[in-house]
PDB file of C-alpha atoms in Angstrom:
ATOM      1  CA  UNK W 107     281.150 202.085  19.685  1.00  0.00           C
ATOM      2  CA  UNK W 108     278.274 199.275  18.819  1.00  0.00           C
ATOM      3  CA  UNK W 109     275.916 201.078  16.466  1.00  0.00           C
ATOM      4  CA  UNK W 110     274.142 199.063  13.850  1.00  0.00           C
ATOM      5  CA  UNK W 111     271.669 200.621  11.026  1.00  0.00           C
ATOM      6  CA  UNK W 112     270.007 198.568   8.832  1.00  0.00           C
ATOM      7  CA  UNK W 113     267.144 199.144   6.112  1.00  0.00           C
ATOM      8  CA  UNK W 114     265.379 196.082   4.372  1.00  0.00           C
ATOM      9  CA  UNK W 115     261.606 194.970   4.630  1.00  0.00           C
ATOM     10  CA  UNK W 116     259.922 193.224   7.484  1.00  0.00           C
ATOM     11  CA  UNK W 117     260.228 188.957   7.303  1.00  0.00           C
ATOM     12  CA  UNK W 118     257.328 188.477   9.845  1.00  0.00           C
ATOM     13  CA  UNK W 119     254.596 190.966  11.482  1.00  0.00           C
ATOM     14  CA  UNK W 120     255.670 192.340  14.887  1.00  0.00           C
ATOM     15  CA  UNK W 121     255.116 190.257  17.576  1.00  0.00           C
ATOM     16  CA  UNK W 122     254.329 192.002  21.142  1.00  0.00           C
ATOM     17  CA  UNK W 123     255.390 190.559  24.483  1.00  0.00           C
ATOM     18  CA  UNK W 124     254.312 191.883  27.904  1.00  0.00           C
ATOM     19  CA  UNK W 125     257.600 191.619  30.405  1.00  0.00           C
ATOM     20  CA  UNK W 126     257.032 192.731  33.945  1.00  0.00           C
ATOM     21  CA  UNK W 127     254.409 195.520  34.975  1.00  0.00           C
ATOM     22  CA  UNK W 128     254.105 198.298  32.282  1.00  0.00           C
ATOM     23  CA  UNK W 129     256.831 197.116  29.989  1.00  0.00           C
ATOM     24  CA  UNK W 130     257.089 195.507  26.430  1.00  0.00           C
ATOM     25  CA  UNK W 131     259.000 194.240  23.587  1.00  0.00           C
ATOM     26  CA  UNK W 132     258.392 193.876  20.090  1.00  0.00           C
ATOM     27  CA  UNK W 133     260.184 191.034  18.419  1.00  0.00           C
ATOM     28  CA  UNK W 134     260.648 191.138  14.603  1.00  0.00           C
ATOM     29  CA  UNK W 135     262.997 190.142  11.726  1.00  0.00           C
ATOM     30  CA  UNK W 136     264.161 192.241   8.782  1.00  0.00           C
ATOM     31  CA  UNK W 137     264.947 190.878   5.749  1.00  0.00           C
ATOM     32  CA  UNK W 138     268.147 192.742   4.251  1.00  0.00           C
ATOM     33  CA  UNK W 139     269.604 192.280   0.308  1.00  0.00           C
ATOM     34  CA  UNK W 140     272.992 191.304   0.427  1.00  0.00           C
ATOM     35  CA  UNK W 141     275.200 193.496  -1.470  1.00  0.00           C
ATOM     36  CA  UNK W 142     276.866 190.727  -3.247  1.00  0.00           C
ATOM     37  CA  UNK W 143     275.152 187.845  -4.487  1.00  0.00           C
ATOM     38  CA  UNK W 144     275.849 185.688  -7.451  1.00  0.00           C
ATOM     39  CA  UNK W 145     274.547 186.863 -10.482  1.00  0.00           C
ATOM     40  CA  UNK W 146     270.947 186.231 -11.436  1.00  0.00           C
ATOM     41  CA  UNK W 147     270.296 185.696  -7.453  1.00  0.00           C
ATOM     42  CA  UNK W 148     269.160 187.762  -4.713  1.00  0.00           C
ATOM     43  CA  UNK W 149     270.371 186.904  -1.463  1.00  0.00           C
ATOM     44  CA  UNK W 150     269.076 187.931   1.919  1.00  0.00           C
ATOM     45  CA  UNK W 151     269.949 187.918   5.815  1.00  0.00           C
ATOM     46  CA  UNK W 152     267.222 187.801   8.266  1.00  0.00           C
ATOM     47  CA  UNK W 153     268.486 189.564  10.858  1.00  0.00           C
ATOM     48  CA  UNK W 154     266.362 189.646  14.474  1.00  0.00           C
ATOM     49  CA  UNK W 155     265.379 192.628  16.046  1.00  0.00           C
ATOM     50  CA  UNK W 156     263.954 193.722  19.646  1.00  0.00           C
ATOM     51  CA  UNK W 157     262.648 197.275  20.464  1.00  0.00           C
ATOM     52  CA  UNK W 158     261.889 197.513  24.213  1.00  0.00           C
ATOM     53  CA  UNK W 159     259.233 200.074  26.023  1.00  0.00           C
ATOM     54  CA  UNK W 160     255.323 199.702  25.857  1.00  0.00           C
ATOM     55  CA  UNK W 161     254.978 202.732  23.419  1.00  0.00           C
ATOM     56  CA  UNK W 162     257.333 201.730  21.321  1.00  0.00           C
ATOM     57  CA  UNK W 163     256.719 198.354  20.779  1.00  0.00           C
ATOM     58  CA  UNK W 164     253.138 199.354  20.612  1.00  0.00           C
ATOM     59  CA  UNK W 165     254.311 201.845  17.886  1.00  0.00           C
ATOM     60  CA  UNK W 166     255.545 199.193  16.033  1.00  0.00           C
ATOM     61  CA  UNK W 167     253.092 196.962  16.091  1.00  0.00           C
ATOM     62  CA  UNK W 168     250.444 199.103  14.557  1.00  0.00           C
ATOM     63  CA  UNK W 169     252.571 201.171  12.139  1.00  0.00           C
ATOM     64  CA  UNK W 170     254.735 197.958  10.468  1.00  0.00           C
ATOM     65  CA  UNK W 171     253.538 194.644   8.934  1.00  0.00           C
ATOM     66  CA  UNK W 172     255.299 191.792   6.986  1.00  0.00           C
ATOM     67  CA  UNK W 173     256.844 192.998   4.023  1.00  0.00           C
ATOM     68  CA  UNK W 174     256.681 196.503   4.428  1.00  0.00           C
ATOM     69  CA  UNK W 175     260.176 198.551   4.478  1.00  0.00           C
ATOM     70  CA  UNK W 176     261.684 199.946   7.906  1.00  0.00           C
ATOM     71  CA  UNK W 177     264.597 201.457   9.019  1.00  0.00           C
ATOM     72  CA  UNK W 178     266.394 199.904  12.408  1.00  0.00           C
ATOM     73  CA  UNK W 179     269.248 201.551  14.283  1.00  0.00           C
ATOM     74  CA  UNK W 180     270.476 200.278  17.473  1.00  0.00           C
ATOM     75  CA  UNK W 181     272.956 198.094  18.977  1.00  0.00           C
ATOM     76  CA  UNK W 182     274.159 194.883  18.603  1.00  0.00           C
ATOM     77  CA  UNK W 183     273.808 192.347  21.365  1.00  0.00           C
ATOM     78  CA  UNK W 184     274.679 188.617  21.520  1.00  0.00           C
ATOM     79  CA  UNK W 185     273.089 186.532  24.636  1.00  0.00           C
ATOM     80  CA  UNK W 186     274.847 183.415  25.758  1.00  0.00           C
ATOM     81  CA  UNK W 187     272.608 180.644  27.189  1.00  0.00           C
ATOM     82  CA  UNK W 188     273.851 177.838  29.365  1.00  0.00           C
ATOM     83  CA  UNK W 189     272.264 174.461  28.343  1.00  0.00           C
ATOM     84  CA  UNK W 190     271.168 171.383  30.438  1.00  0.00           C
ATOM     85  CA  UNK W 191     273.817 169.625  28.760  1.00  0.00           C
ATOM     86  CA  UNK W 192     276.557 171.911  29.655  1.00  0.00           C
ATOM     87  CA  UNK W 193     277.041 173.484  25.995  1.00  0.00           C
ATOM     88  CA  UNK W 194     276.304 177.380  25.278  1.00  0.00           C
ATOM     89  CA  UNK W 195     274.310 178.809  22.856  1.00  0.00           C
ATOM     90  CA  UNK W 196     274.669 182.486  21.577  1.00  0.00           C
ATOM     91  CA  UNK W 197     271.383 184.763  20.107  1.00  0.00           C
ATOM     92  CA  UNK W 198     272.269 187.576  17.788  1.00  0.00           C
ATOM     93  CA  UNK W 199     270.101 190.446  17.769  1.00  0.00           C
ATOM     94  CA  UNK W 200     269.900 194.205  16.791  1.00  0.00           C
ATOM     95  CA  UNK W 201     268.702 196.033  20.075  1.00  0.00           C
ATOM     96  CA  UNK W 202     266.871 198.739  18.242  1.00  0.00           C
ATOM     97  CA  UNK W 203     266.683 202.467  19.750  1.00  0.00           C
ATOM     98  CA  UNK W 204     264.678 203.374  16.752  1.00  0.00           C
ATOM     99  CA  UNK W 205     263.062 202.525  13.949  1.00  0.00           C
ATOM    100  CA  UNK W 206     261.564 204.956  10.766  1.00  0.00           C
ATOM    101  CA  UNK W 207     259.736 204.665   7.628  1.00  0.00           C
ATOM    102  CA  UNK W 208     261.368 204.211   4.309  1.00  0.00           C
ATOM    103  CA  UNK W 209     259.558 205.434   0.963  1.00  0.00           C
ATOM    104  CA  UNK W 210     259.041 202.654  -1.545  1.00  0.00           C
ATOM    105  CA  UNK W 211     258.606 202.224  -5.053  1.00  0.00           C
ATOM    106  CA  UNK W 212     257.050 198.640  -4.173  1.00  0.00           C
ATOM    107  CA  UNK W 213     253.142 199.117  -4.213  1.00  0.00           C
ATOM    108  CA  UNK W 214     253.117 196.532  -1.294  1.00  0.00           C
ATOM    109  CA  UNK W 215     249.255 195.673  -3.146  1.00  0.00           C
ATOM    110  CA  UNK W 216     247.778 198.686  -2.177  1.00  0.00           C
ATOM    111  CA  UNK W 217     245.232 201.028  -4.465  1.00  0.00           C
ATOM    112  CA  UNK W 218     248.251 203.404  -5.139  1.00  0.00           C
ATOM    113  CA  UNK W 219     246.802 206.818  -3.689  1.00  0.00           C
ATOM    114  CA  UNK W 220     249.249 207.577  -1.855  1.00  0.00           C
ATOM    115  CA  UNK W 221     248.059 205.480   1.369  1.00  0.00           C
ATOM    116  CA  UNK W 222     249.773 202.637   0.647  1.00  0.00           C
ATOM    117  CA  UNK W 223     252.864 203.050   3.120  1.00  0.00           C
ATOM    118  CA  UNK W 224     251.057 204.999   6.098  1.00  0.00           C
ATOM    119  CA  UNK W 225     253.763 208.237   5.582  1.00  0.00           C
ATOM    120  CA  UNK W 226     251.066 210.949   5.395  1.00  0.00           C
ATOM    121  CA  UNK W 227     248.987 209.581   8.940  1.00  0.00           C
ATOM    122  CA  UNK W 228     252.033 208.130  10.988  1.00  0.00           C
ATOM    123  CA  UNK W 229     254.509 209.604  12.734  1.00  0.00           C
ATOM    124  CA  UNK W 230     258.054 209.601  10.945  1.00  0.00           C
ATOM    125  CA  UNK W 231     259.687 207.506  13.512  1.00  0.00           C
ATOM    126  CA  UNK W 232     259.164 205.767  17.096  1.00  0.00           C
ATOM    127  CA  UNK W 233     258.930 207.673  20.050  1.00  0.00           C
ATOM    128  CA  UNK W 234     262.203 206.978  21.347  1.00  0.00           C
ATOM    129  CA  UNK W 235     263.884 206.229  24.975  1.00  0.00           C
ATOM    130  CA  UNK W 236     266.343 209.371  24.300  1.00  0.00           C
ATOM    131  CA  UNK W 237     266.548 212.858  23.026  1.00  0.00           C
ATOM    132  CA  UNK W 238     267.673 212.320  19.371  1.00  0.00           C
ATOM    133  CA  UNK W 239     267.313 213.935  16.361  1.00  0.00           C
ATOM    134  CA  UNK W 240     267.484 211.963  12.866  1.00  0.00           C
ATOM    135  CA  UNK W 241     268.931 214.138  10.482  1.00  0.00           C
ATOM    136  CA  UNK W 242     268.273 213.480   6.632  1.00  0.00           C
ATOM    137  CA  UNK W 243     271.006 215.041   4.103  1.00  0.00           C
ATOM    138  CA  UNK W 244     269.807 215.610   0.431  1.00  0.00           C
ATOM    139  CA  UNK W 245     273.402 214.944  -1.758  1.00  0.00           C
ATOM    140  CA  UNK W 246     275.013 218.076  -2.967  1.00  0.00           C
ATOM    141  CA  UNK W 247     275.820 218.066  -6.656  1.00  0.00           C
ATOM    142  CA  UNK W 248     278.858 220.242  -8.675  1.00  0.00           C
ATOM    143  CA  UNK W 249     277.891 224.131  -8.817  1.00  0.00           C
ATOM    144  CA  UNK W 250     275.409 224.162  -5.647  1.00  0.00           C
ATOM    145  CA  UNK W 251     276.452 227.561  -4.762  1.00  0.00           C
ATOM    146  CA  UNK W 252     279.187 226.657  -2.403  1.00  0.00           C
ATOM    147  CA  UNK W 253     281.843 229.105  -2.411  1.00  0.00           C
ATOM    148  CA  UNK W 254     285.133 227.997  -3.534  1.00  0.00           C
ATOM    149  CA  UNK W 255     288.221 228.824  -1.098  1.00  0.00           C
ATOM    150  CA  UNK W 256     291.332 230.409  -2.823  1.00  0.00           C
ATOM    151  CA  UNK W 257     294.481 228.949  -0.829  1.00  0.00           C
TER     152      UNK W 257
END
């Protein structure tokens, strides 16, 4: 199965292409930490991203600027382009079926009242080209109440 979900902060505002009648894409990177860098460094991969359909991209556009966290999940793609000279040359991108808000602790310059992030007047995630539900689990710590089986 080709799922992909990455979190990290936007490397460039959203850029909005018309393609055909009625359609659209948003083009964007995301920058993402590495997990394992060498000490004293941070280290990042800028990974592209494409979210097709007018309301969506449209969605993105207004809701996400540079530098401000997101949320992608989608699929992976890689397009192969034949060149004049006969040689191939292969895109990597995250085809994104969604995309939500994360909560930061960054104050991305804002006043700090709360508006800073857009959570309380945006929507919690794009509209999306499928029925699907994003389900957020809180952890469950030692003596939460769950029963314990006897075997």
């Amino acid at each position: 199965m080709n799922q992909v979900v990455i979190t990290g902060r936007l490397a460039n505002d959203p850029v909005v292409r018309e393609i055909g009648e009625d359609n659209k894409v948003a083009e964007f990177r995301v920058a993402v930490d590495r997990r394992w860098a060498k000490e004293g460094q941070q280290s990042a991969d800028f990974i592209q991203v494409k979210m097709y359909g007018a309301d969506r991209a449209d969605f993105v556009a207004q809701y996400f600027q540079k530098g401000k966290p997101i949320e992608v999940a989608g699929s992976l793609h890689i397009d192969t382009v034949k060149n004049e000279d006969d040689t191939y040359t292969s895109y990597t991108y995250i085809r994104a079926d969604e995309v939500n808000f994360v909560l930061s602790d960054k104050k991305d310059g804002n006043s700090g009242d709360g508006s800073g992030d857009g959570e309380d007047s945006a929507p919690r995630q794009a509209p999306s080209g499928r029925n699907s539900t994003r389900v957020v689990r809180k952890p469950v710590g030692t003596g939460s109440g769950r029963k314990r089986l006897g075997l």
